[in-house]
Tab-separated table of C-alpha atoms in Angstrom:
chain	number	residue	atom	x	y	z
A	12	MET	CA	88.722	91.882	33.340
A	13	THR	CA	84.995	92.389	32.744
A	14	ASN	CA	83.031	95.059	34.547
A	15	GLU	CA	81.314	92.383	36.607
A	16	ALA	CA	84.668	90.932	37.710
A	17	LYS	CA	85.936	94.408	38.589
A	18	LEU	CA	82.822	94.997	40.678
A	19	ARG	CA	83.308	91.702	42.540
A	20	GLU	CA	86.956	92.575	43.247
A	21	TYR	CA	85.974	96.025	44.460
A	22	LEU	CA	83.291	94.585	46.755
A	23	ARG	CA	85.763	92.010	48.086
A	24	ARG	CA	88.283	94.714	48.965
A	25	VAL	CA	85.621	96.862	50.634
A	26	THR	CA	84.453	93.866	52.670
A	27	VAL	CA	88.006	93.102	53.824
A	28	ASP	CA	88.555	96.752	54.741
A	29	LEU	CA	85.311	96.825	56.731
A	30	HIS	CA	86.297	93.692	58.665
A	31	GLU	CA	89.714	95.189	59.454
A	32	THR	CA	88.120	98.458	60.548
A	33	GLN	CA	85.637	96.631	62.783
A	34	ASN	CA	88.427	94.608	64.364
A	35	ARG	CA	90.473	97.745	64.951
A	36	LEU	CA	87.513	99.561	66.526
A	37	ARG	CA	86.860	96.546	68.735
A	38	GLU	CA	90.492	96.575	69.875
A	39	LEU	CA	90.305	100.289	70.668
A	40	GLU	CA	87.074	99.860	72.615
A	41	VAL	CA	88.572	97.016	74.641
A	42	ARG	CA	91.725	99.055	75.289
A	43	ASP	CA	89.773	102.109	76.430
A	44	ARG	CA	87.768	99.984	78.882
A	45	GLU	CA	90.560	97.714	80.068
A	46	PRO	CA	90.793	97.490	83.865
A	47	ILE	CA	93.907	98.902	85.496
A	48	ALA	CA	95.736	96.699	87.986
A	49	ILE	CA	97.355	97.927	91.189
A	50	VAL	CA	100.483	95.769	91.444
A	51	SER	CA	102.259	97.450	94.358
A	52	MET	CA	101.752	99.941	97.198
A	53	ALA	CA	104.121	101.910	99.411
A	54	CYS	CA	103.666	104.654	101.983
A	55	ARG	CA	104.886	106.813	104.863
A	56	PHE	CA	102.110	107.860	107.223
A	57	PRO	CA	101.739	109.309	110.726
A	58	GLY	CA	101.882	106.917	113.636
A	59	GLY	CA	105.228	105.448	112.581
A	60	VAL	CA	103.648	103.756	109.542
A	61	ASP	CA	106.257	102.858	106.910
A	62	THR	CA	104.445	100.064	105.024
A	63	PRO	CA	100.874	99.272	103.904
A	64	GLU	CA	100.884	96.333	106.343
A	65	GLN	CA	101.655	98.655	109.254
A	66	PHE	CA	98.892	100.999	108.087
A	67	TRP	CA	96.384	98.143	108.062
A	68	GLU	CA	97.499	97.042	111.534
A	69	LEU	CA	97.004	100.602	112.813
A	70	LEU	CA	93.487	100.719	111.354
A	71	ALA	CA	92.545	97.220	112.529
A	72	ALA	CA	93.662	98.039	116.061
A	73	GLY	CA	91.767	101.332	116.095
A	74	GLY	CA	95.082	103.134	116.464
A	75	ASP	CA	95.806	106.837	116.326
A	76	GLY	CA	98.537	108.501	114.271
A	77	VAL	CA	98.115	111.962	115.781
A	78	SER	CA	101.060	113.177	117.847
A	79	GLU	CA	102.725	116.301	119.152
A	80	ILE	CA	104.823	118.370	116.768
A	81	PRO	CA	108.127	116.535	116.179
A	82	PRO	CA	110.953	118.347	117.963
A	83	ASP	CA	113.151	118.284	114.844
A	84	ARG	CA	110.794	120.716	113.083
A	85	GLY	CA	111.969	123.637	115.197
A	86	TRP	CA	108.478	125.068	115.241
A	87	ALA	CA	108.453	126.217	118.844
A	88	GLU	CA	110.515	129.298	117.973
A	89	LEU	CA	108.607	129.934	114.742
A	90	LEU	CA	105.151	129.610	116.299
A	91	GLY	CA	105.823	131.826	119.282
A	92	PRO	CA	102.574	132.860	121.008
A	93	GLN	CA	100.554	130.758	118.527
A	94	ALA	CA	101.925	127.512	119.991
A	95	GLU	CA	98.809	126.955	122.069
A	96	HIS	CA	96.817	126.600	118.829
A	97	ALA	CA	99.197	124.109	117.229
A	98	ARG	CA	100.178	121.295	119.505
A	99	GLU	CA	99.198	118.111	117.673
A	100	GLY	CA	98.686	116.751	114.186
A	101	GLY	CA	99.398	113.819	111.909
A	102	PHE	CA	103.164	114.078	111.416
A	103	ILE	CA	105.696	111.875	109.652
A	104	HIS	CA	108.435	111.543	112.232
A	105	GLY	CA	111.929	111.546	110.769
A	106	ALA	CA	110.786	113.435	107.667
A	107	ALA	CA	114.162	115.177	107.542
A	108	GLU	CA	116.080	111.888	107.263
A	109	PHE	CA	117.277	111.077	103.742
A	110	ASP	CA	119.865	108.820	102.104
A	111	ALA	CA	121.091	111.404	99.606
A	112	GLY	CA	123.939	109.268	98.312
A	113	LEU	CA	121.599	106.486	97.193
A	114	PHE	CA	119.962	108.893	94.759
A	115	GLY	CA	123.113	110.670	93.623
A	116	ILE	CA	122.263	113.911	95.433
A	117	SER	CA	124.927	115.893	97.268
A	118	PRO	CA	124.361	116.845	100.940
A	119	ARG	CA	124.215	120.545	99.960
A	120	GLU	CA	121.511	119.934	97.370
A	121	ALA	CA	119.601	117.586	99.660
A	122	LEU	CA	119.378	120.250	102.363
A	123	ALA	CA	117.836	122.710	99.889
A	124	THR	CA	115.416	120.114	98.479
A	125	ASP	CA	111.817	119.921	99.678
A	126	PRO	CA	111.289	116.879	101.943
A	127	GLN	CA	108.315	116.062	99.720
A	128	GLN	CA	110.709	115.331	96.855
A	129	ARG	CA	113.051	113.374	99.098
A	130	LEU	CA	110.337	111.207	100.624
A	131	LEU	CA	108.765	110.531	97.239
A	132	LEU	CA	112.107	109.225	95.973
A	133	GLU	CA	112.387	106.820	98.907
A	134	VAL	CA	108.782	105.633	98.639
A	135	THR	CA	109.233	105.109	94.883
A	136	TRP	CA	112.194	102.836	95.621
A	137	ASP	CA	110.067	100.886	98.132
A	138	LEU	CA	107.154	100.707	95.669
A	139	LEU	CA	109.229	99.089	92.935
A	140	GLU	CA	110.981	96.677	95.286
A	141	ARG	CA	107.618	95.580	96.686
A	142	ALA	CA	106.516	94.795	93.115
A	143	GLY	CA	109.589	92.590	92.648
A	144	ILE	CA	111.131	95.103	90.240
A	145	ASP	CA	114.743	96.263	90.425
A	146	PRO	CA	114.357	100.053	90.866
A	147	LEU	CA	117.321	100.628	88.540
A	148	SER	CA	115.985	98.369	85.796
A	149	LEU	CA	113.330	100.764	84.482
A	150	SER	CA	115.708	103.411	83.164
A	151	GLY	CA	114.656	104.255	79.619
A	152	SER	CA	111.227	102.634	80.046
A	153	GLN	CA	107.880	104.280	79.346
A	154	THR	CA	107.083	104.565	83.044
A	155	GLY	CA	104.934	107.537	84.057
A	156	VAL	CA	104.855	109.532	87.291
A	157	PHE	CA	101.616	111.195	88.436
A	158	ALA	CA	102.148	112.902	91.787
A	159	GLY	CA	99.618	114.878	93.788
A	160	THR	CA	100.774	117.715	96.011
A	161	ASN	CA	99.348	120.591	97.999
A	162	GLY	CA	101.771	123.330	98.919
A	163	GLN	CA	105.492	124.046	98.813
A	164	ASP	CA	106.575	125.932	101.914
A	165	TYR	CA	110.044	124.486	102.438
A	166	GLY	CA	111.753	127.188	100.381
A	167	THR	CA	110.559	129.946	102.692
A	168	LEU	CA	111.856	127.967	105.666
A	169	VAL	CA	115.287	127.538	104.075
A	170	LEU	CA	115.494	131.221	103.196
A	171	GLY	CA	114.399	132.205	106.692
A	172	THR	CA	116.925	130.046	108.503
A	173	GLY	CA	119.812	130.507	106.082
A	174	ASP	CA	120.367	126.746	105.858
A	175	GLY	CA	120.767	124.969	102.539
A	176	ASP	CA	122.310	126.087	99.272
A	177	ILE	CA	120.268	128.821	97.602
A	178	ASP	CA	121.513	127.666	94.174
A	179	TYR	CA	119.413	124.501	94.535
A	180	LEU	CA	116.228	126.151	95.800
A	181	THR	CA	114.642	126.462	92.349
A	182	THR	CA	114.768	122.790	91.436
A	183	GLY	CA	114.390	121.767	95.046
A	184	ASN	CA	111.090	123.519	95.685
A	185	GLN	CA	109.037	123.761	92.500
A	186	ALA	CA	105.851	121.721	92.354
A	187	ALA	CA	106.593	120.514	88.822
A	188	VAL	CA	109.888	119.022	89.977
A	189	ILE	CA	108.143	116.716	92.475
A	190	SER	CA	107.225	114.335	89.649
A	191	GLY	CA	110.149	115.364	87.448
A	192	ARG	CA	112.717	114.536	90.119
A	193	VAL	CA	111.433	110.965	90.368
A	194	ALA	CA	111.390	110.515	86.592
A	195	TYR	CA	114.885	111.986	86.208
A	196	THR	CA	116.423	109.986	89.064
A	197	PHE	CA	115.087	106.619	87.913
A	198	GLY	CA	115.352	107.359	84.187
A	199	PHE	CA	111.629	107.049	83.462
A	200	GLU	CA	110.628	108.333	80.023
A	201	GLY	CA	106.841	108.324	80.367
A	202	PRO	CA	104.711	111.355	81.358
A	203	ALA	CA	105.786	113.179	84.536
A	204	VAL	CA	102.929	115.258	85.922
A	205	THR	CA	102.383	117.059	89.235
A	206	ILE	CA	98.738	117.657	90.180
A	207	ASP	CA	97.289	120.035	92.757
A	208	THR	CA	93.527	119.753	93.190
A	209	ALA	CA	93.760	120.186	96.970
A	210	CYS	CA	92.308	117.236	98.883
A	211	SER	CA	91.643	115.146	95.762
A	212	SER	CA	95.141	115.463	94.266
A	213	SER	CA	96.115	111.797	94.704
A	214	LEU	CA	92.821	110.514	93.298
A	215	VAL	CA	93.074	112.786	90.278
A	216	ALA	CA	96.667	111.622	89.805
A	217	MET	CA	95.420	108.027	89.765
A	218	HIS	CA	92.686	108.904	87.256
A	219	LEU	CA	95.168	110.559	84.887
A	220	ALA	CA	97.602	107.672	85.259
A	221	ALA	CA	94.892	105.171	84.295
A	222	GLN	CA	94.001	107.245	81.242
A	223	SER	CA	97.648	107.432	80.210
A	224	LEU	CA	98.014	103.655	80.507
A	225	ARG	CA	94.908	102.993	78.427
A	226	GLN	CA	96.054	105.425	75.738
A	227	GLY	CA	99.451	103.755	75.501
A	228	GLU	CA	101.407	106.781	76.729
A	229	CYS	CA	103.128	104.628	79.353
A	230	SER	CA	103.503	100.950	80.225
A	231	LEU	CA	103.766	101.424	84.004
A	232	ALA	CA	102.587	104.353	86.102
A	233	LEU	CA	103.320	105.561	89.606
A	234	ALA	CA	100.368	107.434	91.084
A	235	GLY	CA	99.749	108.983	94.479
A	236	GLY	CA	100.610	112.017	96.494
A	237	VAL	CA	102.835	113.615	99.086
A	238	THR	CA	102.349	116.296	101.717
A	239	VAL	CA	104.884	117.445	104.298
A	240	MET	CA	104.306	120.538	106.405
A	241	ALA	CA	107.772	122.031	106.477
A	242	ALA	CA	106.655	125.350	108.006
A	243	PRO	CA	103.896	126.095	110.525
A	244	GLY	CA	102.045	128.690	108.425
A	245	ALA	CA	98.878	126.607	108.094
A	246	PHE	CA	98.794	125.971	111.833
A	247	VAL	CA	99.162	129.655	112.597
A	248	ALA	CA	96.469	130.693	110.094
A	249	PHE	CA	93.929	128.087	111.162
A	250	GLY	CA	94.752	128.663	114.826
A	251	ARG	CA	94.058	132.392	114.568
A	252	GLN	CA	90.709	131.619	112.932
A	253	GLN	CA	89.933	129.046	115.629
A	254	GLY	CA	89.768	126.443	112.877
A	255	LEU	CA	92.022	123.842	114.522
A	256	ALA	CA	90.662	121.051	116.688
A	257	ALA	CA	92.052	121.376	120.200
A	258	ASP	CA	93.367	117.792	120.157
A	259	GLY	CA	94.385	117.777	116.480
A	260	ARG	CA	91.629	115.302	115.529
A	261	CYS	CA	88.748	115.803	113.105
A	262	LYS	CA	85.325	114.811	114.427
A	263	SER	CA	83.274	115.188	111.265
A	264	PHE	CA	79.493	115.446	111.771
A	265	ALA	CA	79.858	114.889	115.529
A	266	ALA	CA	78.419	117.176	118.193
A	267	SER	CA	81.938	117.426	119.622
A	268	ALA	CA	83.454	118.702	116.350
A	269	ASP	CA	85.706	121.679	117.093
A	270	GLY	CA	87.855	122.155	113.983
A	271	THR	CA	90.116	120.436	111.529
A	272	GLY	CA	93.247	118.403	112.067
A	273	MET	CA	96.398	118.934	109.998
A	274	SER	CA	98.222	115.902	108.677
A	275	GLU	CA	100.849	114.766	106.195
A	276	GLY	CA	101.839	111.585	104.419
A	277	VAL	CA	103.149	109.888	101.290
A	278	GLY	CA	101.288	107.191	99.394
A	279	LEU	CA	101.991	105.577	96.007
A	280	VAL	CA	100.483	102.787	93.950
A	281	LEU	CA	102.058	101.137	90.914
A	282	LEU	CA	99.589	100.788	88.048
A	283	GLU	CA	99.657	98.572	84.981
A	284	ARG	CA	97.133	97.452	82.389
A	285	LEU	CA	95.563	94.264	83.704
A	286	SER	CA	96.595	92.241	80.654
A	287	ASP	CA	100.201	93.445	81.033
A	288	ALA	CA	100.218	92.675	84.766
A	289	ARG	CA	99.119	89.090	84.107
A	290	ARG	CA	101.585	88.650	81.261
A	291	ASN	CA	104.448	90.034	83.398
A	292	GLY	CA	103.561	87.846	86.367
A	293	HIS	CA	102.890	90.768	88.725
A	294	GLU	CA	100.625	90.210	91.719
A	295	VAL	CA	97.328	92.048	91.262
A	296	LEU	CA	96.370	93.659	94.586
A	297	ALA	CA	93.271	95.445	93.290
A	298	VAL	CA	91.625	96.527	90.046
A	299	LEU	CA	90.512	99.987	88.946
A	300	ARG	CA	87.651	99.620	86.454
A	301	GLY	CA	86.621	103.246	86.143
A	302	SER	CA	87.214	106.761	87.450
A	303	ALA	CA	86.208	110.341	86.716
A	304	VAL	CA	86.990	113.941	87.651
A	305	ASN	CA	84.388	116.541	88.573
A	306	GLN	CA	84.545	120.286	89.229
A	307	ASP	CA	86.786	120.357	92.259
A	308	GLY	CA	87.035	124.032	93.201
């Protein structure tokens, strides 16, 4: 082969390599910018809300989810003289109810397990069913769990009352296990991450889930958050500082504002790359095109 022929062959190979590189870069750019589809939602909120439809009905009707402290919390004895500062809030009624057998958890372990873990398991089941997915069919899949949380006070309550099995307190009350419990129970093999950035925990969880989907770390992602006030410590502290609204309702920027209102809830969305959602025939409820995280302190 002459030098000129060698040069032509070399230039041909370089040209092919450049085209392949450009195509690959284009694919990566498209992947990094691909919209994320919300294909399912599930929740448990104050006001007896157990579904997104019920939540919308409550909002549309101008309803109110604030109520008196549920009697099954047993807070009257724990609050003592502070009770006058802690009468109402946004509570999930029946937060102690749990079908332990459905998730392969013994009654002893269930009693020592934070209600936040228990409720997240139930809402995860609802989330997948609402997407038309058999909750048991994703075992071994690259499904991720990104769960926001803000406080674990159930362990102190269990220790104080003597109820529950102390052997299960470690796994039942660690923040990291909130996401890990869901992944373990359903057999998910994608990332399992618990996030605590206070009031923005669920949004940050959604941001990280979208990033993980775009980077190919998971094919499906559960994102959201859970908060259950198992003990009245926050009520007592805010009450002593006169930081609680007398009627348990926030009145932000109003002349009648007199403090904050404490509330709890569980909310999850099921996320999927938009192209995957369309290919899998999943209903697209909304689309996340971009998100970011700032300094949240």
